[in-house]
Amino acid sequence: MRVTGADRLSAKQRKNIGEFFLLGSSLFIVPLLFLDNPGVVVKVVLQLLWALAIAVGAMLAHVQKRKPE
């Protein structure tokens, strides 16, 4: 079993970091509203970064409760 940095965090810390990722993901979409005519590459990169931040945030924010054995 691999131990990653996220495994060392408590459930509350992971949820908190995940929520900040979800909130911070808007930083990648908001520039598209203000830029007049960004290039296709800029649009694609910002959208990919947004999707990545949403995915990471959702995975971290999801706290699994263990079933009693």
PDB file of C-alpha atoms in Angstrom:
ATOM      1  CA  MET A   1       0.000   0.000   0.000  1.00  0.00           C
ATOM      2  CA  ARG A   2       1.404   3.359  -1.027  1.00  0.00           C
ATOM      3  CA  VAL A   3       1.400   6.166   1.480  1.00  0.00           C
ATOM      4  CA  THR A   4       0.973   9.565  -0.098  1.00  0.00           C
ATOM      5  CA  GLY A   5       0.941  13.021   1.433  1.00  0.00           C
ATOM      6  CA  ALA A   6      -2.872  13.032   1.405  1.00  0.00           C
ATOM      7  CA  ASP A   7      -2.934   9.812   3.452  1.00  0.00           C
ATOM      8  CA  ARG A   8      -1.097  11.532   6.281  1.00  0.00           C
ATOM      9  CA  LEU A   9      -3.752  14.254   6.596  1.00  0.00           C
ATOM     10  CA  SER A  10      -6.735  13.897   8.868  1.00  0.00           C
ATOM     11  CA  ALA A  11     -10.203  13.699   7.334  1.00  0.00           C
ATOM     12  CA  LYS A  12     -10.961  17.246   8.448  1.00  0.00           C
ATOM     13  CA  GLN A  13      -7.752  18.585   6.861  1.00  0.00           C
ATOM     14  CA  ARG A  14      -8.462  16.759   3.576  1.00  0.00           C
ATOM     15  CA  LYS A  15     -11.998  18.139   3.482  1.00  0.00           C
ATOM     16  CA  ASN A  16     -10.748  21.662   4.179  1.00  0.00           C
ATOM     17  CA  ILE A  17      -8.100  21.478   1.441  1.00  0.00           C
ATOM     18  CA  GLY A  18     -10.638  19.980  -0.975  1.00  0.00           C
ATOM     19  CA  GLU A  19     -13.076  22.819  -0.326  1.00  0.00           C
ATOM     20  CA  PHE A  20     -10.350  25.367  -1.031  1.00  0.00           C
ATOM     21  CA  PHE A  21      -9.535  23.571  -4.306  1.00  0.00           C
ATOM     22  CA  LEU A  22     -13.205  23.735  -5.303  1.00  0.00           C
ATOM     23  CA  LEU A  23     -13.358  27.416  -4.430  1.00  0.00           C
ATOM     24  CA  GLY A  24      -9.998  28.170  -6.036  1.00  0.00           C
ATOM     25  CA  SER A  25     -10.988  26.455  -9.268  1.00  0.00           C
ATOM     26  CA  SER A  26     -12.983  29.560 -10.164  1.00  0.00           C
ATOM     27  CA  LEU A  27      -9.679  31.399 -10.564  1.00  0.00           C
ATOM     28  CA  PHE A  28      -9.165  29.473 -13.808  1.00  0.00           C
ATOM     29  CA  ILE A  29     -12.592  30.280 -15.305  1.00  0.00           C
ATOM     30  CA  VAL A  30     -13.048  33.927 -14.266  1.00  0.00           C
ATOM     31  CA  PRO A  31     -10.279  35.218 -16.595  1.00  0.00           C
ATOM     32  CA  LEU A  32     -12.229  33.831 -19.556  1.00  0.00           C
ATOM     33  CA  LEU A  33     -15.066  36.205 -18.656  1.00  0.00           C
ATOM     34  CA  PHE A  34     -12.797  39.245 -18.718  1.00  0.00           C
ATOM     35  CA  LEU A  35     -10.440  38.477 -21.587  1.00  0.00           C
ATOM     36  CA  ASP A  36     -11.720  39.938 -24.838  1.00  0.00           C
ATOM     37  CA  ASN A  37     -10.558  37.279 -27.263  1.00  0.00           C
ATOM     38  CA  PRO A  38      -8.139  34.763 -25.731  1.00  0.00           C
ATOM     39  CA  GLY A  39      -6.475  32.280 -27.998  1.00  0.00           C
ATOM     40  CA  VAL A  40      -7.691  28.726 -28.284  1.00  0.00           C
ATOM     41  CA  VAL A  41      -4.640  27.425 -26.419  1.00  0.00           C
ATOM     42  CA  VAL A  42      -5.306  29.791 -23.499  1.00  0.00           C
ATOM     43  CA  LYS A  43      -8.957  28.704 -23.357  1.00  0.00           C
ATOM     44  CA  VAL A  44      -8.062  25.023 -23.416  1.00  0.00           C
ATOM     45  CA  VAL A  45      -5.335  25.344 -20.770  1.00  0.00           C
ATOM     46  CA  LEU A  46      -7.575  27.324 -18.408  1.00  0.00           C
ATOM     47  CA  GLN A  47     -10.425  24.859 -18.851  1.00  0.00           C
ATOM     48  CA  LEU A  48      -8.135  21.879 -18.241  1.00  0.00           C
ATOM     49  CA  LEU A  49      -6.730  23.505 -15.101  1.00  0.00           C
ATOM     50  CA  TRP A  50     -10.288  24.199 -13.939  1.00  0.00           C
ATOM     51  CA  ALA A  51     -11.321  20.570 -14.497  1.00  0.00           C
ATOM     52  CA  LEU A  52      -8.215  19.305 -12.706  1.00  0.00           C
ATOM     53  CA  ALA A  53      -8.840  21.573  -9.708  1.00  0.00           C
ATOM     54  CA  ILE A  54     -12.492  20.459  -9.542  1.00  0.00           C
ATOM     55  CA  ALA A  55     -11.521  16.776  -9.701  1.00  0.00           C
ATOM     56  CA  VAL A  56      -8.812  17.064  -7.038  1.00  0.00           C
ATOM     57  CA  GLY A  57     -11.063  19.157  -4.819  1.00  0.00           C
ATOM     58  CA  ALA A  58     -13.921  16.680  -5.105  1.00  0.00           C
ATOM     59  CA  MET A  59     -11.669  13.731  -4.292  1.00  0.00           C
ATOM     60  CA  LEU A  60     -10.164  15.469  -1.278  1.00  0.00           C
ATOM     61  CA  ALA A  61     -13.431  16.931  -0.003  1.00  0.00           C
ATOM     62  CA  HIS A  62     -15.196  13.565  -0.113  1.00  0.00           C
ATOM     63  CA  VAL A  63     -14.782  12.082   3.347  1.00  0.00           C
ATOM     64  CA  GLN A  64     -15.536   8.401   3.550  1.00  0.00           C
ATOM     65  CA  LYS A  65     -16.944   7.104   6.785  1.00  0.00           C
ATOM     66  CA  ARG A  66     -15.785   3.631   7.628  1.00  0.00           C
ATOM     67  CA  LYS A  67     -18.410   1.029   8.289  1.00  0.00           C
ATOM     68  CA  PRO A  68     -18.208  -0.576  11.711  1.00  0.00           C
ATOM     69  CA  GLU A  69     -16.889  -4.116  11.479  1.00  0.00           C
TER      70      GLU A  69
END
